[in-house]
Amino acid sequence: MAVTHATVTLNKIGVIDSSVNTTDEPGSSAEWHMKFIVNGQQQTWDHDEVKDNTDYQLGLVFPNVRIAPNGTISISASGYEHDSLSANDVLPRLETTLHPAQDFQLGATEWAHSPDSPEGTYKIEYTVAPAQQQPLMVARPVGCSLYGIKPDGDLRWYRHDGWQHGTAHWTAGAGGIRISGGWNIYDTVFGGSGGVIYGIKPNGDLHWYRHDGWQQGTAHWIAGAGGNKISGGWNIYDTVFGGSEGVIYAIKPNGDLHWYRHDGWQQGTAHWTAGAGGNKISGGWNIYNTVFGGIEGRIYAIKPNGDLHWYRHDGWQQGTAHWTAGAGGNKISGGWNIYDTVFDGDVYRKLG
């Protein structure tokens, strides 16, 4: 069967010349803000410390890119280097058009280079794979990864391979795999998408980590050993929990629910939509003992009497106050007050 759609992955950006490293400034770095477009699909990438002759992971996936009949794949990159003292320097625009019959082999990894420029020079590593073959890249479905924090601060990884049917099949059961230590410095630990983990210190500092070994339980991290501090002041909230794609919810003691979107969630940069207090999107959440999040705006809440309520925040991507089942939610079950801890399997949480 002919391949009509592809998945294009921008794996990494190789910075050849960041334009700021001079003999007078050894080790200096630049702040880059980039936009990538593949056949009309757009994603962004930001990094505060870009240096010469360094590769940075992108991991940007563009699904279902049409390549037939007689189609092509267009990849473009553009951006600027932030300059606090003068006008921002515009980076050279990279544009490449791929013709399936002659320019690439499905499944292969290639590089595209930007033009040389005094403002910076870079290259992009990309992979093009058949969209319908993407699930065959692993021998079996990857299980549901879970994390547990021991009292001594050790972070352990488990994978429940029987997650689809409720069977007792595990990778790294019976104690899990130790992948890190020192997590008892945080009052709150919660997860986001793609191996991202957040921790809040008693002083309110919010730190970001990305566990790149989340699928297999290897101790590979971006921003290990303390993570990246990406914000402060989070100790004003009683409850903080994660949603999808950088969305974070926080509940004040008075019951107000605030929405934030961490736009730097993939790389750990301090870029936010609705920082400095977030968007207030609802009130009255202090009637619940436990509140936790699921994917794509789903929120669950447990009352002191054990009733479990369901909400869907339809404005989860932009932080607007649009809801399905607002004003009390839908009661979907009872008896949940027999549990000390309840959490959603689609995001990572402190199980400890």
C-alpha positions as a Markdown table, in Angstrom:
| # | Residue | x | y | z |
|---|---|---|---|---|
| 1 | Met | 0.0 | 0.0 | 0.0 |
| 2 | Ala | 1.4 | 3.4 | -0.9 |
| 3 | Val | 2.3 | 5.8 | 1.9 |
| 4 | Thr | 0.2 | 8.9 | 1.8 |
| 5 | His | 1.0 | 10.5 | 5.1 |
| 6 | Ala | 4.2 | 10.8 | 7.2 |
| 7 | Thr | 5.2 | 11.7 | 10.7 |
| 8 | Val | 8.0 | 14.3 | 10.6 |
| 9 | Thr | 10.1 | 14.6 | 13.7 |
| 10 | Leu | 12.5 | 17.5 | 14.2 |
| 11 | Asn | 15.0 | 15.7 | 16.5 |
| 12 | Lys | 17.5 | 18.4 | 17.3 |
| 13 | Ile | 19.0 | 21.8 | 16.4 |
| 14 | Gly | 22.7 | 22.0 | 16.0 |
| 15 | Val | 23.9 | 25.6 | 16.7 |
| 16 | Ile | 27.0 | 26.3 | 14.6 |
| 17 | Asp | 27.4 | 30.0 | 15.5 |
| 18 | Ser | 25.3 | 31.7 | 18.1 |
| 19 | Ser | 26.7 | 35.1 | 17.1 |
| 20 | Val | 27.5 | 36.1 | 20.7 |
| 21 | Asn | 30.6 | 34.0 | 21.5 |
| 22 | Thr | 33.5 | 36.2 | 20.8 |
| 23 | Thr | 37.1 | 36.1 | 22.0 |
| 24 | Asp | 36.2 | 38.9 | 24.5 |
| 25 | Glu | 33.3 | 36.8 | 25.9 |
| 26 | Pro | 34.4 | 33.2 | 26.4 |
| 27 | Gly | 31.6 | 30.9 | 27.3 |
| 28 | Ser | 28.9 | 33.5 | 26.6 |
| 29 | Ser | 25.4 | 32.4 | 25.4 |
| 30 | Ala | 22.4 | 33.7 | 23.6 |
| 31 | Glu | 18.6 | 33.6 | 24.1 |
| 32 | Trp | 17.0 | 32.1 | 21.0 |
| 33 | His | 13.3 | 31.9 | 20.2 |
| 34 | Met | 12.4 | 29.7 | 17.2 |
| 35 | Lys | 9.4 | 28.8 | 15.1 |
| 36 | Phe | 9.2 | 25.6 | 13.0 |
| 37 | Ile | 6.6 | 24.9 | 10.3 |
| 38 | Val | 6.1 | 21.6 | 8.6 |
| 39 | Asn | 3.4 | 21.7 | 5.9 |
| 40 | Gly | 1.4 | 24.3 | 7.8 |
| 41 | Gln | 1.8 | 22.7 | 11.2 |
| 42 | Gln | 3.6 | 25.0 | 13.6 |
| 43 | Gln | 5.5 | 24.5 | 16.8 |
| 44 | Thr | 7.9 | 26.7 | 18.8 |
| 45 | Trp | 11.2 | 26.2 | 20.8 |
| 46 | Asp | 12.9 | 28.6 | 23.2 |
| 47 | His | 16.3 | 28.3 | 24.9 |
| 48 | Asp | 18.0 | 30.8 | 27.2 |
| 49 | Glu | 21.6 | 29.6 | 26.9 |
| 50 | Val | 22.4 | 28.8 | 23.3 |
| 51 | Lys | 26.1 | 28.3 | 22.7 |
| 52 | Asp | 28.4 | 27.7 | 19.7 |
| 53 | Asn | 29.0 | 24.1 | 18.4 |
| 54 | Thr | 26.3 | 22.6 | 20.6 |
| 55 | Asp | 23.3 | 20.3 | 19.8 |
| 56 | Tyr | 20.0 | 20.8 | 21.6 |
| 57 | Gln | 17.2 | 18.3 | 21.7 |
| 58 | Leu | 13.9 | 19.4 | 20.0 |
| 59 | Gly | 11.7 | 16.3 | 19.9 |
| 60 | Leu | 9.0 | 18.2 | 17.9 |
| 61 | Val | 6.6 | 15.7 | 16.3 |
| 62 | Phe | 4.4 | 16.8 | 13.3 |
| 63 | Pro | 1.9 | 14.0 | 12.7 |
| 64 | Asn | -0.1 | 13.1 | 9.5 |
| 65 | Val | 1.9 | 15.2 | 7.1 |
| 66 | Arg | 0.4 | 14.6 | 3.6 |
| 67 | Ile | 3.0 | 13.5 | 1.0 |
| 68 | Ala | 0.8 | 12.0 | -1.7 |
| 69 | Pro | -0.3 | 12.1 | -4.4 |
| 70 | Asn | 2.7 | 14.0 | -5.9 |
| 71 | Gly | 3.1 | 15.8 | -2.6 |
| 72 | Thr | 6.1 | 17.4 | -1.0 |
| 73 | Ile | 7.1 | 18.1 | 2.5 |
| 74 | Ser | 8.1 | 21.7 | 3.4 |
| 75 | Ile | 10.2 | 22.4 | 6.5 |
| 76 | Ser | 11.0 | 25.9 | 7.6 |
| 77 | Ala | 12.6 | 27.4 | 10.6 |
| 78 | Ser | 12.8 | 31.1 | 11.7 |
| 79 | Gly | 13.4 | 33.1 | 14.8 |
| 80 | Tyr | 15.3 | 35.7 | 16.6 |
| 81 | Glu | 18.0 | 36.2 | 19.3 |
| 82 | His | 16.7 | 38.3 | 22.1 |
| 83 | Asp | 18.8 | 41.3 | 22.9 |
| 84 | Ser | 18.0 | 43.4 | 26.0 |
| 85 | Leu | 20.3 | 46.3 | 24.9 |
| 86 | Ser | 19.2 | 46.7 | 21.3 |
| 87 | Ala | 16.9 | 45.4 | 18.6 |
| 88 | Asn | 16.5 | 41.7 | 18.5 |
| 89 | Asp | 18.7 | 40.0 | 15.9 |
| 90 | Val | 16.8 | 38.1 | 13.3 |
| 91 | Leu | 18.2 | 34.6 | 12.7 |
| 92 | Pro | 18.5 | 33.3 | 9.1 |
| 93 | Arg | 15.5 | 31.5 | 7.8 |
| 94 | Leu | 15.9 | 27.8 | 6.9 |
| 95 | Glu | 13.7 | 26.5 | 4.2 |
| 96 | Thr | 13.8 | 23.1 | 2.6 |
| 97 | Thr | 11.3 | 21.2 | 0.4 |
| 98 | Leu | 11.5 | 17.4 | 0.3 |
| 99 | His | 10.4 | 15.4 | -2.7 |
| 100 | Pro | 9.6 | 11.8 | -1.5 |
| 101 | Ala | 10.9 | 10.1 | -4.6 |
| 102 | Gln | 14.3 | 11.8 | -4.6 |
| 103 | Asp | 15.2 | 13.7 | -1.4 |
| 104 | Phe | 14.7 | 11.2 | 1.4 |
| 105 | Gln | 14.1 | 7.6 | 2.3 |
| 106 | Leu | 11.2 | 6.9 | 4.8 |
| 107 | Gly | 12.7 | 6.2 | 8.2 |
| 108 | Ala | 16.0 | 7.9 | 7.5 |
| 109 | Thr | 17.4 | 10.8 | 9.5 |
| 110 | Glu | 18.9 | 13.8 | 7.6 |
| 111 | Trp | 20.1 | 17.4 | 8.3 |
| 112 | Ala | 19.0 | 20.7 | 6.8 |
| 113 | His | 21.3 | 23.7 | 7.1 |
| 114 | Ser | 20.4 | 27.4 | 7.4 |
| 115 | Pro | 22.2 | 30.0 | 5.3 |
| 116 | Asp | 25.4 | 31.4 | 6.9 |
| 117 | Ser | 24.7 | 34.6 | 8.7 |
| 118 | Pro | 26.5 | 37.0 | 11.1 |
| 119 | Glu | 23.4 | 36.7 | 13.3 |
| 120 | Gly | 23.8 | 33.0 | 13.8 |
| 121 | Thr | 24.0 | 29.7 | 11.8 |
| 122 | Tyr | 22.3 | 26.4 | 12.6 |
| 123 | Lys | 21.2 | 23.1 | 11.2 |
| 124 | Ile | 18.1 | 20.9 | 11.9 |
| 125 | Glu | 18.1 | 17.1 | 12.2 |
| 126 | Tyr | 14.8 | 15.6 | 11.0 |
| 127 | Thr | 13.3 | 12.1 | 10.5 |
| 128 | Val | 10.5 | 11.2 | 8.1 |
| 129 | Ala | 8.5 | 8.0 | 8.8 |
| 130 | Pro | 5.3 | 6.6 | 7.5 |
| 131 | Ala | 2.5 | 7.8 | 9.7 |
| 132 | Gln | 0.6 | 4.5 | 9.7 |
| 133 | Gln | 3.8 | 2.6 | 10.8 |
| 134 | Gln | 4.5 | 4.7 | 13.8 |
| 135 | Pro | 3.0 | 2.3 | 16.3 |
| 136 | Leu | 5.3 | -0.5 | 15.0 |
| 137 | Met | 8.4 | 1.4 | 16.2 |
| 138 | Val | 8.1 | -0.5 | 19.5 |
| 139 | Ala | 7.7 | -4.3 | 19.9 |
| 140 | Arg | 4.8 | -3.9 | 22.3 |
| 141 | Pro | 2.8 | -1.0 | 23.7 |
| 142 | Val | 4.7 | 1.0 | 26.3 |
| 143 | Gly | 3.1 | 0.6 | 29.7 |
| 144 | Cys | 1.9 | 3.2 | 32.1 |
| 145 | Ser | 4.9 | 4.7 | 33.9 |
| 146 | Leu | 4.5 | 5.4 | 37.6 |
| 147 | Tyr | 6.9 | 7.2 | 40.1 |
| 148 | Gly | 7.2 | 6.8 | 43.8 |
| 149 | Ile | 9.2 | 8.9 | 46.3 |
| 150 | Lys | 10.5 | 7.2 | 49.4 |
| 151 | Pro | 10.9 | 9.1 | 52.7 |
| 152 | Asp | 14.6 | 9.3 | 52.1 |
| 153 | Gly | 14.0 | 11.2 | 48.8 |
| 154 | Asp | 14.8 | 8.4 | 46.4 |
| 155 | Leu | 12.7 | 8.5 | 43.2 |
| 156 | Arg | 11.7 | 5.1 | 41.9 |
| 157 | Trp | 10.3 | 4.2 | 38.5 |
| 158 | Tyr | 7.8 | 1.5 | 37.7 |
| 159 | Arg | 6.0 | 0.5 | 34.5 |
| 160 | His | 2.6 | -1.3 | 34.6 |
| 161 | Asp | 2.6 | -3.2 | 31.4 |
| 162 | Gly | -0.8 | -4.6 | 32.2 |
| 163 | Trp | -2.4 | -1.1 | 32.3 |
| 164 | Gln | -4.8 | -1.8 | 29.3 |
| 165 | His | -6.5 | -4.9 | 30.8 |
| 166 | Gly | -5.7 | -4.6 | 34.5 |
| 167 | Thr | -3.3 | -7.5 | 34.7 |
| 168 | Ala | -0.5 | -7.8 | 37.2 |
| 169 | His | 2.3 | -7.5 | 34.6 |
| 170 | Trp | 5.1 | -5.0 | 35.4 |
| 171 | Thr | 8.5 | -3.9 | 34.3 |
| 172 | Ala | 10.5 | -3.0 | 37.5 |
| 173 | Gly | 7.9 | -4.1 | 40.0 |
| 174 | Ala | 8.9 | -5.2 | 43.6 |
| 175 | Gly | 10.6 | -1.9 | 44.5 |
| 176 | Gly | 11.1 | -0.3 | 41.1 |
| 177 | Ile | 14.2 | 1.2 | 39.7 |
| 178 | Arg | 16.0 | 4.0 | 41.5 |
| 179 | Ile | 16.5 | 6.8 | 39.0 |
| 180 | Ser | 17.3 | 9.7 | 41.2 |
| 181 | Gly | 17.6 | 11.0 | 44.8 |
| 182 | Gly | 17.0 | 14.1 | 46.9 |
| 183 | Trp | 13.3 | 14.6 | 46.1 |
| 184 | Asn | 12.3 | 15.0 | 49.8 |
| 185 | Ile | 13.3 | 18.7 | 49.4 |
| 186 | Tyr | 10.0 | 19.3 | 47.8 |
| 187 | Asp | 6.6 | 19.8 | 49.5 |
| 188 | Thr | 4.8 | 19.0 | 46.2 |
| 189 | Val | 5.8 | 16.9 | 43.2 |
| 190 | Phe | 3.5 | 16.5 | 40.2 |
| 191 | Gly | 3.8 | 15.5 | 36.6 |
| 192 | Gly | 3.0 | 16.8 | 33.1 |
| 193 | Ser | 3.4 | 15.4 | 29.6 |
| 194 | Gly | 6.3 | 13.5 | 28.1 |
| 195 | Gly | 8.3 | 12.7 | 31.2 |
| 196 | Val | 8.2 | 16.3 | 32.6 |
| 197 | Ile | 8.1 | 16.5 | 36.4 |
| 198 | Tyr | 7.6 | 19.6 | 38.6 |
| 199 | Gly | 8.7 | 20.1 | 42.2 |
| 200 | Ile | 7.7 | 22.9 | 44.6 |
| 201 | Lys | 10.0 | 23.8 | 47.5 |
| 202 | Pro | 8.8 | 25.0 | 50.8 |
| 203 | Asn | 9.8 | 28.6 | 49.8 |
| 204 | Gly | 7.5 | 28.4 | 46.8 |
| 205 | Asp | 10.2 | 27.9 | 44.1 |
| 206 | Leu | 8.9 | 25.8 | 41.1 |
| 207 | His | 11.6 | 23.5 | 39.6 |
| 208 | Trp | 11.3 | 21.6 | 36.2 |
| 209 | Tyr | 12.8 | 18.3 | 35.3 |
| 210 | Arg | 12.4 | 16.1 | 32.2 |
| 211 | His | 13.0 | 12.4 | 32.6 |
| 212 | Asp | 14.1 | 11.3 | 29.2 |
| 213 | Gly | 14.3 | 7.7 | 30.4 |
| 214 | Trp | 10.6 | 7.6 | 31.3 |
| 215 | Gln | 9.7 | 4.8 | 28.9 |
| 216 | Gln | 12.4 | 2.3 | 30.0 |
| 217 | Gly | 13.3 | 3.5 | 33.4 |
| 218 | Thr | 16.8 | 4.6 | 32.7 |
| 219 | Ala | 18.4 | 7.5 | 34.7 |
| 220 | His | 18.6 | 9.9 | 31.7 |
| 221 | Trp | 17.5 | 13.4 | 32.5 |
| 222 | Ile | 17.4 | 16.9 | 31.1 |
| 223 | Ala | 17.9 | 19.2 | 34.1 |
| 224 | Gly | 18.8 | 16.8 | 36.8 |
| 225 | Ala | 20.6 | 17.7 | 40.0 |
| 226 | Gly | 18.2 | 20.4 | 41.2 |
| 227 | Gly | 16.3 | 20.9 | 37.9 |
| 228 | Asn | 15.6 | 24.3 | 36.4 |
| 229 | Lys | 14.0 | 26.9 | 38.6 |
| 230 | Ile | 11.3 | 28.3 | 36.4 |
| 231 | Ser | 9.1 | 30.4 | 38.8 |
| 232 | Gly | 8.5 | 31.3 | 42.4 |
| 233 | Gly | 5.7 | 32.1 | 44.8 |
| 234 | Trp | 3.8 | 28.8 | 44.5 |
| 235 | Asn | 3.5 | 28.4 | 48.3 |
| 236 | Ile | 0.4 | 30.6 | 48.2 |
| 237 | Tyr | -1.6 | 27.6 | 47.0 |
| 238 | Asp | -3.0 | 24.8 | 49.0 |
| 239 | Thr | -3.1 | 22.4 | 46.0 |
| 240 | Val | -1.1 | 22.4 | 42.7 |
| 241 | Phe | -1.5 | 19.8 | 40.0 |
| 242 | Gly | -0.7 | 19.3 | 36.3 |
| 243 | Gly | -2.6 | 18.9 | 33.1 |
| 244 | Ser | -1.6 | 18.3 | 29.5 |
| 245 | Glu | 1.1 | 20.1 | 27.5 |
| 246 | Gly | 2.4 | 22.5 | 30.2 |
| 247 | Val | -1.0 | 23.4 | 31.8 |
| 248 | Ile | -0.8 | 23.8 | 35.6 |
| 249 | Tyr | -3.8 | 24.3 | 37.9 |
| 250 | Ala | -3.5 | 25.8 | 41.4 |
| 251 | Ile | -6.1 | 26.3 | 44.2 |
| 252 | Lys | -5.9 | 29.1 | 46.8 |
| 253 | Pro | -7.0 | 28.6 | 50.4 |
| 254 | Asn | -10.2 | 30.6 | 49.5 |
| 255 | Gly | -11.1 | 28.0 | 46.8 |
| 256 | Asp | -10.2 | 30.1 | 43.7 |
| 257 | Leu | -8.8 | 27.9 | 40.9 |
| 258 | His | -6.1 | 29.5 | 38.8 |
| 259 | Trp | -4.7 | 28.4 | 35.4 |
| 260 | Tyr | -1.2 | 28.7 | 34.1 |
| 261 | Arg | 0.4 | 27.4 | 30.9 |
| 262 | His | 4.1 | 26.7 | 31.0 |
| 263 | Asp | 5.1 | 27.4 | 27.4 |
| 264 | Gly | 8.6 | 26.2 | 28.1 |
| 265 | Trp | 7.5 | 22.8 | 29.3 |
| 266 | Gln | 9.4 | 20.8 | 26.8 |
| 267 | Gln | 12.8 | 22.4 | 27.4 |
| 268 | Gly | 12.4 | 23.8 | 30.9 |
| 269 | Thr | 12.6 | 27.5 | 30.0 |
| 270 | Ala | 10.8 | 30.1 | 32.1 |
| 271 | His | 8.3 | 31.1 | 29.4 |
| 272 | Trp | 4.7 | 31.3 | 30.5 |
| 273 | Thr | 1.2 | 32.2 | 29.4 |
| 274 | Ala | -0.6 | 33.8 | 32.4 |
| 275 | Gly | 2.3 | 34.0 | 34.8 |
| 276 | Ala | 2.3 | 36.3 | 37.9 |
| 277 | Gly | -0.9 | 35.0 | 39.4 |
| 278 | Gly | -2.4 | 33.0 | 36.5 |
| 279 | Asn | -6.0 | 33.3 | 35.2 |
| 280 | Lys | -8.7 | 32.8 | 37.7 |
| 281 | Ile | -11.1 | 30.4 | 36.0 |
| 282 | Ser | -13.4 | 29.2 | 38.8 |
| 283 | Gly | -14.1 | 29.4 | 42.5 |
| 284 | Gly | -15.4 | 27.2 | 45.3 |
| 285 | Trp | -12.8 | 24.4 | 45.1 |
| 286 | Asn | -12.1 | 24.4 | 48.8 |
| 287 | Ile | -15.2 | 22.2 | 49.3 |
| 288 | Tyr | -13.0 | 19.3 | 48.2 |
| 289 | Asn | -10.4 | 17.4 | 50.2 |
| 290 | Thr | -8.6 | 16.1 | 47.1 |
| 291 | Val | -8.4 | 17.6 | 43.5 |
| 292 | Phe | -6.3 | 16.1 | 40.7 |
| 293 | Gly | -6.1 | 16.5 | 37.0 |
| 294 | Gly | -6.3 | 14.2 | 33.9 |
| 295 | Ile | -5.6 | 14.8 | 30.2 |
| 296 | Glu | -7.1 | 17.6 | 28.1 |
| 297 | Gly | -8.8 | 19.6 | 30.8 |
| 298 | Arg | -10.4 | 16.8 | 32.9 |
| 299 | Ile | -10.4 | 17.4 | 36.6 |
| 300 | Tyr | -11.6 | 15.1 | 39.4 |
| 301 | Ala | -12.4 | 16.2 | 42.9 |
| 302 | Ile | -13.3 | 14.2 | 46.1 |
| 303 | Lys | -15.6 | 15.7 | 48.8 |
| 304 | Pro | -15.0 | 14.8 | 52.5 |
| 305 | Asn | -18.0 | 12.4 | 52.3 |
| 306 | Gly | -16.2 | 10.4 | 49.6 |
| 307 | Asp | -18.2 | 11.6 | 46.6 |
| 308 | Leu | -16.1 | 11.8 | 43.4 |
| 309 | His | -17.0 | 14.7 | 41.0 |
| 310 | Trp | -15.9 | 15.1 | 37.3 |
| 311 | Tyr | -15.3 | 18.4 | 35.5 |
| 312 | Arg | -14.0 | 19.2 | 32.0 |
| 313 | His | -12.2 | 22.5 | 31.5 |
| 314 | Asp | -12.9 | 23.2 | 27.9 |
| 315 | Gly | -10.7 | 26.3 | 28.0 |
| 316 | Trp | -7.7 | 24.3 | 29.2 |
| 317 | Gln | -5.5 | 25.3 | 26.2 |
| 318 | Gln | -6.0 | 29.1 | 26.5 |
| 319 | Gly | -7.0 | 29.5 | 30.1 |
| 320 | Thr | -10.6 | 30.7 | 29.5 |
| 321 | Ala | -13.4 | 30.0 | 31.9 |
| 322 | His | -15.3 | 27.6 | 29.7 |
| 323 | Trp | -16.5 | 24.4 | 31.3 |
| 324 | Thr | -18.5 | 21.2 | 30.8 |
| 325 | Ala | -20.1 | 20.3 | 34.1 |
| 326 | Gly | -19.2 | 23.4 | 36.0 |
| 327 | Ala | -21.0 | 24.6 | 39.2 |
| 328 | Gly | -20.5 | 21.4 | 41.1 |
| 329 | Gly | -19.5 | 19.0 | 38.3 |
| 330 | Asn | -21.0 | 15.6 | 37.7 |
| 331 | Lys | -21.1 | 13.2 | 40.6 |
| 332 | Ile | -19.8 | 9.9 | 39.2 |
| 333 | Ser | -19.1 | 7.8 | 42.2 |
| 334 | Gly | -18.9 | 7.6 | 46.0 |
| 335 | Gly | -16.9 | 6.0 | 48.8 |
| 336 | Trp | -13.5 | 7.5 | 47.8 |
| 337 | Asn | -12.8 | 8.7 | 51.3 |
| 338 | Ile | -11.5 | 5.2 | 52.2 |
| 339 | Tyr | -8.3 | 6.2 | 50.4 |
| 340 | Asp | -5.5 | 8.4 | 51.6 |
| 341 | Thr | -4.2 | 9.1 | 48.1 |
| 342 | Val | -6.0 | 9.2 | 44.7 |
| 343 | Phe | -4.4 | 10.2 | 41.4 |
| 344 | Asp | -4.9 | 10.0 | 37.7 |
| 345 | Gly | -2.9 | 7.5 | 35.6 |
| 346 | Asp | -2.4 | 9.8 | 32.6 |
| 347 | Val | 0.0 | 12.2 | 34.5 |
| 348 | Tyr | 2.8 | 11.7 | 37.0 |
| 349 | Arg | 2.2 | 12.3 | 40.7 |
| 350 | Lys | 4.0 | 11.9 | 44.0 |
| 351 | Leu | 2.9 | 8.5 | 45.3 |
| 352 | Gly | 5.2 | 8.5 | 48.2 |
